[in-house]
Amino acid sequence: MHATDDAGKTVAQNDAENQFDVGDRLRLLRQSYGLSQRALAVKAGVTHSLVSLIEKNKVSPSVASLKKILEAINYPLTDFFALTLPPVDQIFFRADELTPLSKGPLTLLQVGDAKSHSVQIFHEFYEPGADTGETMLAHEAEEGGVVVAGELEVTVGSQTRILKRGDAYLFNSRLPHRYRNIGTERCEVVSAVTPPYL
């Protein structure tokens, strides 16, 4: 669904704020599979330098890139963030109890543990210029959302529309899609995807 490019559009947890060290977790996971940084990069189809920079916390990977790296070893993204997930039986969530899957120009907060449910709910924030990337997204699901504040450019297939506060979208996620904040104000969106894809 929503990811960002590695080129300046960060998407990983802020370690200081969220007490989750993405780089250290990836390094330990890679080592547990007996892989070198280069071997993991080759399996994932990414550069060796990207894996190295992520592990040193010198770059925050996009959700798409981190997902691609983890898929190379068949490791679910949700398991990667498992230590920060709330109890499965939790029903109500304060704002500070949402699970950050990304921080930066695009902030992606997940409600609860999506792996335990058939729907994944997000509270999203796009800073001006934030973009899910030039590579269109596509996955086996359905998704929809409502723009709560600001403006969001949504492209689905050959159609592009600028949505404003109160406007919404709903489509088959198998269609190539992309999200961009081309405005000057922060954009806020509440969205859902089923089945969960991250």
PDB file of C-alpha atoms in Angstrom:
ATOM      1  CA  MET A   1       0.000   0.000   0.000  1.00  0.00           C
ATOM      2  CA  HIS A   2       1.820   3.098   1.176  1.00  0.00           C
ATOM      3  CA  ALA A   3       5.581   3.215   0.985  1.00  0.00           C
ATOM      4  CA  THR A   4       8.237   5.712   0.099  1.00  0.00           C
ATOM      5  CA  ASP A   5      11.395   5.790  -1.977  1.00  0.00           C
ATOM      6  CA  ASP A   6      14.776   5.542  -0.302  1.00  0.00           C
ATOM      7  CA  ALA A   7      15.934   8.715  -2.031  1.00  0.00           C
ATOM      8  CA  GLY A   8      15.214  11.168   0.751  1.00  0.00           C
ATOM      9  CA  LYS A   9      11.750   9.887   1.549  1.00  0.00           C
ATOM     10  CA  THR A  10      12.295   7.992   4.757  1.00  0.00           C
ATOM     11  CA  VAL A  11      10.079   5.327   6.177  1.00  0.00           C
ATOM     12  CA  ALA A  12      11.358   3.561   9.235  1.00  0.00           C
ATOM     13  CA  GLN A  13      10.826   4.015  12.874  1.00  0.00           C
ATOM     14  CA  ASN A  14      12.603   6.811  14.668  1.00  0.00           C
ATOM     15  CA  ASP A  15      14.694   4.773  17.084  1.00  0.00           C
ATOM     16  CA  ALA A  16      14.905   7.407  19.768  1.00  0.00           C
ATOM     17  CA  GLU A  17      11.182   8.025  19.772  1.00  0.00           C
ATOM     18  CA  ASN A  18       9.961   4.481  19.327  1.00  0.00           C
ATOM     19  CA  GLN A  19      12.777   2.587  21.073  1.00  0.00           C
ATOM     20  CA  PHE A  20      13.050   0.288  18.077  1.00  0.00           C
ATOM     21  CA  ASP A  21      16.379  -0.088  16.337  1.00  0.00           C
ATOM     22  CA  VAL A  22      15.643  -1.034  12.722  1.00  0.00           C
ATOM     23  CA  GLY A  23      19.309  -1.393  11.826  1.00  0.00           C
ATOM     24  CA  ASP A  24      20.191  -3.603  14.767  1.00  0.00           C
ATOM     25  CA  ARG A  25      17.095  -5.766  14.215  1.00  0.00           C
ATOM     26  CA  LEU A  26      17.936  -6.273  10.549  1.00  0.00           C
ATOM     27  CA  ARG A  27      21.577  -7.117  11.375  1.00  0.00           C
ATOM     28  CA  LEU A  28      20.576  -9.714  13.991  1.00  0.00           C
ATOM     29  CA  LEU A  29      17.988 -11.217  11.662  1.00  0.00           C
ATOM     30  CA  ARG A  30      20.446 -11.404   8.760  1.00  0.00           C
ATOM     31  CA  GLN A  31      23.061 -13.062  10.967  1.00  0.00           C
ATOM     32  CA  SER A  32      20.517 -15.576  12.256  1.00  0.00           C
ATOM     33  CA  TYR A  33      20.036 -16.662   8.619  1.00  0.00           C
ATOM     34  CA  GLY A  34      23.799 -16.952   8.173  1.00  0.00           C
ATOM     35  CA  LEU A  35      23.909 -14.321   5.446  1.00  0.00           C
ATOM     36  CA  SER A  36      26.456 -11.617   4.753  1.00  0.00           C
ATOM     37  CA  GLN A  37      25.213  -8.135   3.898  1.00  0.00           C
ATOM     38  CA  ARG A  38      26.160  -8.744   0.285  1.00  0.00           C
ATOM     39  CA  ALA A  39      24.367 -12.119   0.143  1.00  0.00           C
ATOM     40  CA  LEU A  40      21.188 -10.622   1.573  1.00  0.00           C
ATOM     41  CA  ALA A  41      21.380  -7.738  -0.884  1.00  0.00           C
ATOM     42  CA  VAL A  42      21.725 -10.138  -3.821  1.00  0.00           C
ATOM     43  CA  LYS A  43      18.759 -12.240  -2.646  1.00  0.00           C
ATOM     44  CA  ALA A  44      16.628  -9.130  -2.198  1.00  0.00           C
ATOM     45  CA  GLY A  45      17.699  -7.432  -5.419  1.00  0.00           C
ATOM     46  CA  VAL A  46      18.940  -4.307  -3.646  1.00  0.00           C
ATOM     47  CA  THR A  47      22.392  -2.749  -3.363  1.00  0.00           C
ATOM     48  CA  HIS A  48      24.906  -3.912  -0.780  1.00  0.00           C
ATOM     49  CA  SER A  49      25.328  -0.305   0.315  1.00  0.00           C
ATOM     50  CA  LEU A  50      21.604  -0.016   1.101  1.00  0.00           C
ATOM     51  CA  VAL A  51      21.721  -3.004   3.473  1.00  0.00           C
ATOM     52  CA  SER A  52      24.884  -1.641   5.072  1.00  0.00           C
ATOM     53  CA  LEU A  53      23.448   1.855   5.550  1.00  0.00           C
ATOM     54  CA  ILE A  54      20.207   0.486   7.032  1.00  0.00           C
ATOM     55  CA  GLU A  55      22.098  -1.652   9.534  1.00  0.00           C
ATOM     56  CA  LYS A  56      24.182   1.377  10.563  1.00  0.00           C
ATOM     57  CA  ASN A  57      20.978   3.443  10.897  1.00  0.00           C
ATOM     58  CA  LYS A  58      22.388   5.939   8.413  1.00  0.00           C
ATOM     59  CA  VAL A  59      19.355   5.643   6.171  1.00  0.00           C
ATOM     60  CA  SER A  60      15.725   4.882   6.954  1.00  0.00           C
ATOM     61  CA  PRO A  61      14.427   2.335   4.443  1.00  0.00           C
ATOM     62  CA  SER A  62      11.101   2.721   2.729  1.00  0.00           C
ATOM     63  CA  VAL A  63       8.413   0.276   3.767  1.00  0.00           C
ATOM     64  CA  ALA A  64       8.627  -1.147   0.251  1.00  0.00           C
ATOM     65  CA  SER A  65      12.408  -1.647   0.455  1.00  0.00           C
ATOM     66  CA  LEU A  66      12.321  -3.174   3.925  1.00  0.00           C
ATOM     67  CA  LYS A  67       9.481  -5.468   2.854  1.00  0.00           C
ATOM     68  CA  LYS A  68      11.485  -6.510  -0.228  1.00  0.00           C
ATOM     69  CA  ILE A  69      14.554  -7.324   1.878  1.00  0.00           C
ATOM     70  CA  LEU A  70      12.536  -9.334   4.387  1.00  0.00           C
ATOM     71  CA  GLU A  71      10.647 -11.205   1.662  1.00  0.00           C
ATOM     72  CA  ALA A  72      14.014 -12.430   0.362  1.00  0.00           C
ATOM     73  CA  ILE A  73      14.273 -14.520   3.548  1.00  0.00           C
ATOM     74  CA  ASN A  74      10.505 -15.126   3.859  1.00  0.00           C
ATOM     75  CA  TYR A  75      10.249 -13.013   6.992  1.00  0.00           C
ATOM     76  CA  PRO A  76       6.983 -11.033   7.460  1.00  0.00           C
ATOM     77  CA  LEU A  77       7.241  -7.284   8.011  1.00  0.00           C
ATOM     78  CA  THR A  78       4.758  -7.531  10.882  1.00  0.00           C
ATOM     79  CA  ASP A  79       7.035 -10.027  12.645  1.00  0.00           C
ATOM     80  CA  PHE A  80       9.915  -7.593  12.212  1.00  0.00           C
ATOM     81  CA  PHE A  81       8.018  -5.041  14.299  1.00  0.00           C
ATOM     82  CA  ALA A  82       6.505  -7.664  16.617  1.00  0.00           C
ATOM     83  CA  LEU A  83       8.073  -6.285  19.800  1.00  0.00           C
ATOM     84  CA  THR A  84       6.197  -3.028  19.341  1.00  0.00           C
ATOM     85  CA  LEU A  85       2.816  -4.606  18.564  1.00  0.00           C
ATOM     86  CA  PRO A  86       0.022  -4.380  21.170  1.00  0.00           C
ATOM     87  CA  PRO A  87      -1.716  -7.417  22.710  1.00  0.00           C
ATOM     88  CA  VAL A  88      -3.886  -9.320  20.225  1.00  0.00           C
ATOM     89  CA  ASP A  89      -7.029  -8.900  22.367  1.00  0.00           C
ATOM     90  CA  GLN A  90      -6.682  -5.120  22.737  1.00  0.00           C
ATOM     91  CA  ILE A  91      -9.799  -3.331  21.451  1.00  0.00           C
ATOM     92  CA  PHE A  92      -9.201   0.372  22.070  1.00  0.00           C
ATOM     93  CA  PHE A  93      -6.038   2.303  21.231  1.00  0.00           C
ATOM     94  CA  ARG A  94      -4.769   5.682  22.356  1.00  0.00           C
ATOM     95  CA  ALA A  95      -2.962   7.739  19.731  1.00  0.00           C
ATOM     96  CA  ASP A  96       0.406   6.850  21.271  1.00  0.00           C
ATOM     97  CA  GLU A  97      -0.429   3.127  21.113  1.00  0.00           C
ATOM     98  CA  LEU A  98      -0.533   2.944  17.319  1.00  0.00           C
ATOM     99  CA  THR A  99       2.380   1.009  15.820  1.00  0.00           C
ATOM    100  CA  PRO A 100       4.684   3.169  13.665  1.00  0.00           C
ATOM    101  CA  LEU A 101       5.647   1.360  10.474  1.00  0.00           C
ATOM    102  CA  SER A 102       7.232   4.523   9.121  1.00  0.00           C
ATOM    103  CA  LYS A 103       8.450   7.921  10.235  1.00  0.00           C
ATOM    104  CA  GLY A 104       9.578  10.854   8.141  1.00  0.00           C
ATOM    105  CA  PRO A 105       7.949  12.664   5.204  1.00  0.00           C
ATOM    106  CA  LEU A 106       5.423   9.831   5.209  1.00  0.00           C
ATOM    107  CA  THR A 107       4.339   8.654   8.660  1.00  0.00           C
ATOM    108  CA  LEU A 108       2.410   5.396   8.679  1.00  0.00           C
ATOM    109  CA  LEU A 109       0.756   4.294  11.938  1.00  0.00           C
ATOM    110  CA  GLN A 110      -0.979   0.917  12.198  1.00  0.00           C
ATOM    111  CA  VAL A 111      -3.930   0.173  14.474  1.00  0.00           C
ATOM    112  CA  GLY A 112      -3.320  -3.008  16.476  1.00  0.00           C
ATOM    113  CA  ASP A 113      -1.779  -6.220  15.148  1.00  0.00           C
ATOM    114  CA  ALA A 114      -2.972  -6.578  11.551  1.00  0.00           C
ATOM    115  CA  LYS A 115      -1.746 -10.177  11.401  1.00  0.00           C
ATOM    116  CA  SER A 116      -4.468 -11.122  13.888  1.00  0.00           C
ATOM    117  CA  HIS A 117      -7.240  -9.524  11.847  1.00  0.00           C
ATOM    118  CA  SER A 118      -8.518  -9.565   8.269  1.00  0.00           C
ATOM    119  CA  VAL A 119      -8.179  -5.802   7.882  1.00  0.00           C
ATOM    120  CA  GLN A 120      -5.258  -3.416   8.316  1.00  0.00           C
ATOM    121  CA  ILE A 121      -6.058   0.148   9.422  1.00  0.00           C
ATOM    122  CA  PHE A 122      -3.670   3.091   9.071  1.00  0.00           C
ATOM    123  CA  HIS A 123      -3.441   6.681  10.255  1.00  0.00           C
ATOM    124  CA  GLU A 124      -1.227   8.349   7.648  1.00  0.00           C
ATOM    125  CA  PHE A 125       0.542  11.696   7.461  1.00  0.00           C
ATOM    126  CA  TYR A 126       2.121  13.051   4.262  1.00  0.00           C
ATOM    127  CA  GLU A 127       4.373  16.087   4.551  1.00  0.00           C
ATOM    128  CA  PRO A 128       4.489  18.391   1.492  1.00  0.00           C
ATOM    129  CA  GLY A 129       6.371  16.532  -1.217  1.00  0.00           C
ATOM    130  CA  ALA A 130       5.932  13.089   0.378  1.00  0.00           C
ATOM    131  CA  ASP A 131       5.426  10.410  -2.229  1.00  0.00           C
ATOM    132  CA  THR A 132       4.966   6.648  -2.244  1.00  0.00           C
ATOM    133  CA  GLY A 133       7.493   6.570  -5.075  1.00  0.00           C
ATOM    134  CA  GLU A 134       7.651   6.616  -8.850  1.00  0.00           C
ATOM    135  CA  THR A 135       7.264   2.839  -8.938  1.00  0.00           C
ATOM    136  CA  MET A 136       3.550   2.161  -8.750  1.00  0.00           C
ATOM    137  CA  LEU A 137       2.343  -0.098  -5.972  1.00  0.00           C
ATOM    138  CA  ALA A 138       0.186  -3.175  -6.581  1.00  0.00           C
ATOM    139  CA  HIS A 139      -0.816  -6.067  -4.321  1.00  0.00           C
ATOM    140  CA  GLU A 140      -3.572  -8.611  -3.700  1.00  0.00           C
ATOM    141  CA  ALA A 141      -6.096  -6.594  -1.682  1.00  0.00           C
ATOM    142  CA  GLU A 142      -8.781  -3.924  -1.639  1.00  0.00           C
ATOM    143  CA  GLU A 143      -8.141  -0.535  -0.059  1.00  0.00           C
ATOM    144  CA  GLY A 144      -9.865   2.701   0.723  1.00  0.00           C
ATOM    145  CA  GLY A 145      -9.424   5.847   2.749  1.00  0.00           C
ATOM    146  CA  VAL A 146     -10.675   9.295   3.657  1.00  0.00           C
ATOM    147  CA  VAL A 147      -8.616  12.489   3.510  1.00  0.00           C
ATOM    148  CA  VAL A 148      -8.932  14.131   6.929  1.00  0.00           C
ATOM    149  CA  ALA A 149      -6.805  17.207   6.240  1.00  0.00           C
ATOM    150  CA  GLY A 150      -4.833  18.720   3.372  1.00  0.00           C
ATOM    151  CA  GLU A 151      -4.752  17.387  -0.169  1.00  0.00           C
ATOM    152  CA  LEU A 152      -3.574  14.088  -1.633  1.00  0.00           C
ATOM    153  CA  GLU A 153      -2.955  13.206  -5.257  1.00  0.00           C
ATOM    154  CA  VAL A 154      -4.083   9.608  -5.837  1.00  0.00           C
ATOM    155  CA  THR A 155      -3.279   7.737  -9.032  1.00  0.00           C
ATOM    156  CA  VAL A 156      -5.015   4.423  -9.735  1.00  0.00           C
ATOM    157  CA  GLY A 157      -4.300   2.849 -13.092  1.00  0.00           C
ATOM    158  CA  SER A 158      -4.705   5.587 -15.702  1.00  0.00           C
ATOM    159  CA  GLN A 159      -6.809   7.813 -13.424  1.00  0.00           C
ATOM    160  CA  THR A 160      -5.423  10.613 -11.240  1.00  0.00           C
ATOM    161  CA  ARG A 161      -7.412  12.777  -8.853  1.00  0.00           C
ATOM    162  CA  ILE A 162      -6.515  15.385  -6.222  1.00  0.00           C
ATOM    163  CA  LEU A 163      -8.546  14.651  -3.109  1.00  0.00           C
ATOM    164  CA  LYS A 164      -9.290  17.297  -0.478  1.00  0.00           C
ATOM    165  CA  ARG A 165     -10.563  17.113   3.090  1.00  0.00           C
ATOM    166  CA  GLY A 166     -13.609  14.847   3.227  1.00  0.00           C
ATOM    167  CA  ASP A 167     -12.916  13.225  -0.149  1.00  0.00           C
ATOM    168  CA  ALA A 168     -12.313   9.472  -0.270  1.00  0.00           C
ATOM    169  CA  TYR A 169     -11.080   6.609  -2.435  1.00  0.00           C
ATOM    170  CA  LEU A 170     -11.843   2.891  -2.746  1.00  0.00           C
ATOM    171  CA  PHE A 171     -10.323   0.513  -5.289  1.00  0.00           C
ATOM    172  CA  ASN A 172      -8.865  -2.883  -6.115  1.00  0.00           C
ATOM    173  CA  SER A 173      -5.229  -2.759  -4.944  1.00  0.00           C
ATOM    174  CA  ARG A 174      -4.190  -5.019  -7.817  1.00  0.00           C
ATOM    175  CA  LEU A 175      -4.386  -1.885  -9.965  1.00  0.00           C
ATOM    176  CA  PRO A 176      -1.075   0.038  -9.978  1.00  0.00           C
ATOM    177  CA  HIS A 177      -1.397   2.992  -7.605  1.00  0.00           C
ATOM    178  CA  ARG A 178       0.537   5.877  -6.082  1.00  0.00           C
ATOM    179  CA  TYR A 179      -0.015   8.578  -3.436  1.00  0.00           C
ATOM    180  CA  ARG A 180       1.580  12.049  -3.382  1.00  0.00           C
ATOM    181  CA  ASN A 181       1.181  15.233  -1.393  1.00  0.00           C
ATOM    182  CA  ILE A 182       1.728  17.901  -4.021  1.00  0.00           C
ATOM    183  CA  GLY A 183       0.293  20.623  -1.787  1.00  0.00           C
ATOM    184  CA  THR A 184       1.940  22.974   0.699  1.00  0.00           C
ATOM    185  CA  GLU A 185       0.243  21.619   3.834  1.00  0.00           C
ATOM    186  CA  ARG A 186       0.533  18.343   5.704  1.00  0.00           C
ATOM    187  CA  CYS A 187      -2.010  15.779   4.526  1.00  0.00           C
ATOM    188  CA  GLU A 188      -3.722  13.396   6.933  1.00  0.00           C
ATOM    189  CA  VAL A 189      -5.490  10.210   5.832  1.00  0.00           C
ATOM    190  CA  VAL A 190      -7.272   7.349   7.579  1.00  0.00           C
ATOM    191  CA  SER A 191      -7.187   4.220   5.439  1.00  0.00           C
ATOM    192  CA  ALA A 192      -7.807   0.489   5.474  1.00  0.00           C
ATOM    193  CA  VAL A 193      -6.686  -2.468   3.391  1.00  0.00           C
ATOM    194  CA  THR A 194      -8.021  -6.010   3.357  1.00  0.00           C
ATOM    195  CA  PRO A 195      -6.497  -8.461   3.585  1.00  0.00           C
ATOM    196  CA  PRO A 196      -3.479  -6.901   5.334  1.00  0.00           C
ATOM    197  CA  TYR A 197      -0.508  -6.615   3.015  1.00  0.00           C
ATOM    198  CA  LEU A 198       2.347  -5.227   5.139  1.00  0.00           C
TER     199      LEU A 198
END
